[in-house]
Amino acid sequence: MTNFFKYILMKKSEIRFSIALDDQKVPEAISWQATDAGPDIHFAKAINIALWDRDQSGTMKIDLWTKDMPVEEMKYFYVDTMGAMAESIMTATSDEVMANKIRSLCKELMEHIEEEAKKQS
């Protein structure tokens, strides 16, 4: 069986994003659907997508957030995303040093965010 036919017979899953833009092309709403998540439409305030382009051997990135995404939530979103990357690195490469360094940075950033919140209240 050729690689082409193996590809056709593979189980496929799709994730679709829909971005509603205002007149200045700023995202007002972000929704998504995934074939493996059922038929429901889900909503998000921000998305961060990173792809490793096999032809360019480099990262392609999309960062979008709605205008109602609070700055504080954005900071938590990015720290949480980095924490998830630490877990992904462990799963994909078993590199405990990299994973622990990212976790350590996330801990420092959370302390920074909490300190900022104390100053503002």
PDB file of C-alpha atoms in Angstrom:
ATOM      1  CA  MET A   1       0.000   0.000   0.000  1.00  0.00           C
ATOM      2  CA  THR A   2       1.435   3.378  -0.969  1.00  0.00           C
ATOM      3  CA  ASN A   3       1.829   6.247   1.501  1.00  0.00           C
ATOM      4  CA  PHE A   4      -0.898   8.136  -0.367  1.00  0.00           C
ATOM      5  CA  PHE A   5      -3.468   5.400   0.266  1.00  0.00           C
ATOM      6  CA  LYS A   6      -2.366   5.027   3.899  1.00  0.00           C
ATOM      7  CA  TYR A   7      -3.016   8.763   4.301  1.00  0.00           C
ATOM      8  CA  ILE A   8      -6.504   8.453   2.797  1.00  0.00           C
ATOM      9  CA  LEU A   9      -7.391   5.581   5.155  1.00  0.00           C
ATOM     10  CA  MET A  10      -6.161   7.351   8.322  1.00  0.00           C
ATOM     11  CA  LYS A  11      -8.666   8.605  10.846  1.00  0.00           C
ATOM     12  CA  LYS A  12      -8.871  12.376  10.500  1.00  0.00           C
ATOM     13  CA  SER A  13      -9.865  15.045  12.966  1.00  0.00           C
ATOM     14  CA  GLU A  14     -10.527  18.696  12.243  1.00  0.00           C
ATOM     15  CA  ILE A  15     -10.409  21.795  14.385  1.00  0.00           C
ATOM     16  CA  ARG A  16     -12.057  24.916  12.976  1.00  0.00           C
ATOM     17  CA  PHE A  17     -11.707  28.437  14.292  1.00  0.00           C
ATOM     18  CA  SER A  18     -14.025  31.291  13.417  1.00  0.00           C
ATOM     19  CA  ILE A  19     -12.990  34.870  14.155  1.00  0.00           C
ATOM     20  CA  ALA A  20     -15.526  37.726  14.091  1.00  0.00           C
ATOM     21  CA  LEU A  21     -13.781  41.041  13.405  1.00  0.00           C
ATOM     22  CA  ASP A  22     -14.895  44.625  13.987  1.00  0.00           C
ATOM     23  CA  ASP A  23     -14.473  47.439  11.432  1.00  0.00           C
ATOM     24  CA  GLN A  24     -10.787  47.842  12.415  1.00  0.00           C
ATOM     25  CA  LYS A  25     -10.208  44.064  12.029  1.00  0.00           C
ATOM     26  CA  VAL A  26      -9.882  43.561  15.799  1.00  0.00           C
ATOM     27  CA  PRO A  27     -11.315  40.228  17.013  1.00  0.00           C
ATOM     28  CA  GLU A  28     -14.682  40.608  18.751  1.00  0.00           C
ATOM     29  CA  ALA A  29     -15.457  36.901  19.085  1.00  0.00           C
ATOM     30  CA  ILE A  30     -13.536  33.656  18.703  1.00  0.00           C
ATOM     31  CA  SER A  31     -15.342  30.350  18.338  1.00  0.00           C
ATOM     32  CA  TRP A  32     -14.142  26.852  17.596  1.00  0.00           C
ATOM     33  CA  GLN A  33     -15.399  23.381  16.784  1.00  0.00           C
ATOM     34  CA  ALA A  34     -13.556  20.073  16.710  1.00  0.00           C
ATOM     35  CA  THR A  35     -14.758  16.831  15.203  1.00  0.00           C
ATOM     36  CA  ASP A  36     -13.590  14.956  18.325  1.00  0.00           C
ATOM     37  CA  ALA A  37     -15.312  17.458  20.689  1.00  0.00           C
ATOM     38  CA  GLY A  38     -18.839  16.885  19.429  1.00  0.00           C
ATOM     39  CA  PRO A  39     -21.096  19.206  17.446  1.00  0.00           C
ATOM     40  CA  ASP A  40     -21.134  22.100  19.937  1.00  0.00           C
ATOM     41  CA  ILE A  41     -19.592  25.471  19.152  1.00  0.00           C
ATOM     42  CA  HIS A  42     -17.157  26.613  21.864  1.00  0.00           C
ATOM     43  CA  PHE A  43     -16.100  30.190  22.566  1.00  0.00           C
ATOM     44  CA  ALA A  44     -12.730  31.598  23.596  1.00  0.00           C
ATOM     45  CA  LYS A  45     -11.293  34.987  24.499  1.00  0.00           C
ATOM     46  CA  ALA A  46      -7.849  34.125  23.140  1.00  0.00           C
ATOM     47  CA  ILE A  47      -6.011  31.542  21.057  1.00  0.00           C
ATOM     48  CA  ASN A  48      -2.331  30.798  20.711  1.00  0.00           C
ATOM     49  CA  ILE A  49      -1.446  28.375  17.936  1.00  0.00           C
ATOM     50  CA  ALA A  50       2.084  27.262  17.150  1.00  0.00           C
ATOM     51  CA  LEU A  51       2.906  24.918  14.273  1.00  0.00           C
ATOM     52  CA  TRP A  52       6.229  23.431  13.241  1.00  0.00           C
ATOM     53  CA  ASP A  53       6.312  23.885   9.478  1.00  0.00           C
ATOM     54  CA  ARG A  54       8.000  20.821   8.058  1.00  0.00           C
ATOM     55  CA  ASP A  55       9.043  22.547   4.824  1.00  0.00           C
ATOM     56  CA  GLN A  56      10.479  25.671   6.491  1.00  0.00           C
ATOM     57  CA  SER A  57      11.733  23.826   9.619  1.00  0.00           C
ATOM     58  CA  GLY A  58      10.444  26.687  11.686  1.00  0.00           C
ATOM     59  CA  THR A  59       7.583  27.789  13.872  1.00  0.00           C
ATOM     60  CA  MET A  60       4.490  29.417  12.432  1.00  0.00           C
ATOM     61  CA  LYS A  61       2.426  31.245  15.067  1.00  0.00           C
ATOM     62  CA  ILE A  62      -1.000  32.785  15.418  1.00  0.00           C
ATOM     63  CA  ASP A  63      -1.908  34.837  18.497  1.00  0.00           C
ATOM     64  CA  LEU A  64      -5.395  36.332  18.665  1.00  0.00           C
ATOM     65  CA  TRP A  65      -7.459  37.714  21.512  1.00  0.00           C
ATOM     66  CA  THR A  66     -10.780  39.463  21.728  1.00  0.00           C
ATOM     67  CA  LYS A  67     -10.991  43.073  22.782  1.00  0.00           C
ATOM     68  CA  ASP A  68     -12.824  42.036  25.958  1.00  0.00           C
ATOM     69  CA  MET A  69      -9.897  39.859  27.141  1.00  0.00           C
ATOM     70  CA  PRO A  70      -8.643  41.486  30.370  1.00  0.00           C
ATOM     71  CA  VAL A  71      -4.883  42.031  30.682  1.00  0.00           C
ATOM     72  CA  GLU A  72      -4.779  40.015  33.928  1.00  0.00           C
ATOM     73  CA  GLU A  73      -6.422  37.028  32.246  1.00  0.00           C
ATOM     74  CA  MET A  74      -4.012  37.343  29.313  1.00  0.00           C
ATOM     75  CA  LYS A  75      -1.068  37.023  31.702  1.00  0.00           C
ATOM     76  CA  TYR A  76      -2.577  33.904  33.305  1.00  0.00           C
ATOM     77  CA  PHE A  77      -3.296  32.513  29.839  1.00  0.00           C
ATOM     78  CA  TYR A  78       0.342  32.794  28.796  1.00  0.00           C
ATOM     79  CA  VAL A  79       1.729  31.380  32.036  1.00  0.00           C
ATOM     80  CA  ASP A  80      -0.734  28.486  31.788  1.00  0.00           C
ATOM     81  CA  THR A  81       0.274  27.940  28.149  1.00  0.00           C
ATOM     82  CA  MET A  82       3.950  27.780  29.134  1.00  0.00           C
ATOM     83  CA  GLY A  83       3.127  25.323  31.919  1.00  0.00           C
ATOM     84  CA  ALA A  84       1.341  23.119  29.400  1.00  0.00           C
ATOM     85  CA  MET A  85       4.446  23.325  27.187  1.00  0.00           C
ATOM     86  CA  ALA A  86       6.537  21.976  30.060  1.00  0.00           C
ATOM     87  CA  GLU A  87       4.252  18.944  30.218  1.00  0.00           C
ATOM     88  CA  SER A  88       4.376  18.554  26.436  1.00  0.00           C
ATOM     89  CA  ILE A  89       8.177  18.689  26.449  1.00  0.00           C
ATOM     90  CA  MET A  90       8.273  15.926  29.071  1.00  0.00           C
ATOM     91  CA  THR A  91       5.870  13.783  27.049  1.00  0.00           C
ATOM     92  CA  ALA A  92       7.563  14.407  23.693  1.00  0.00           C
ATOM     93  CA  THR A  93      11.249  14.426  24.674  1.00  0.00           C
ATOM     94  CA  SER A  94      11.562  13.229  28.313  1.00  0.00           C
ATOM     95  CA  ASP A  95      13.846  16.249  28.872  1.00  0.00           C
ATOM     96  CA  GLU A  96      13.323  16.908  32.590  1.00  0.00           C
ATOM     97  CA  VAL A  97      15.803  19.806  32.636  1.00  0.00           C
ATOM     98  CA  MET A  98      13.885  21.811  30.035  1.00  0.00           C
ATOM     99  CA  ALA A  99      10.526  20.963  31.627  1.00  0.00           C
ATOM    100  CA  ASN A 100      11.720  21.965  35.105  1.00  0.00           C
ATOM    101  CA  LYS A 101      13.213  25.238  33.854  1.00  0.00           C
ATOM    102  CA  ILE A 102       9.913  26.172  32.235  1.00  0.00           C
ATOM    103  CA  ARG A 103       8.008  25.201  35.398  1.00  0.00           C
ATOM    104  CA  SER A 104      10.395  27.327  37.445  1.00  0.00           C
ATOM    105  CA  LEU A 105       9.858  30.304  35.136  1.00  0.00           C
ATOM    106  CA  CYS A 106       6.082  29.810  35.394  1.00  0.00           C
ATOM    107  CA  LYS A 107       6.336  29.865  39.196  1.00  0.00           C
ATOM    108  CA  GLU A 108       8.339  33.124  39.060  1.00  0.00           C
ATOM    109  CA  LEU A 109       5.858  34.681  36.655  1.00  0.00           C
ATOM    110  CA  MET A 110       2.899  33.691  38.839  1.00  0.00           C
ATOM    111  CA  GLU A 111       4.597  35.318  41.836  1.00  0.00           C
ATOM    112  CA  HIS A 112       5.089  38.451  39.725  1.00  0.00           C
ATOM    113  CA  ILE A 113       1.427  38.486  38.653  1.00  0.00           C
ATOM    114  CA  GLU A 114       0.230  37.980  42.232  1.00  0.00           C
ATOM    115  CA  GLU A 115       2.519  40.757  43.479  1.00  0.00           C
ATOM    116  CA  GLU A 116       1.164  43.111  40.811  1.00  0.00           C
ATOM    117  CA  ALA A 117      -2.402  42.243  41.851  1.00  0.00           C
ATOM    118  CA  LYS A 118      -1.609  43.031  45.507  1.00  0.00           C
ATOM    119  CA  LYS A 119      -0.210  46.438  44.531  1.00  0.00           C
ATOM    120  CA  GLN A 120      -3.344  47.276  42.539  1.00  0.00           C
ATOM    121  CA  SER A 121      -5.781  46.385  45.338  1.00  0.00           C
TER     122      SER A 121
END
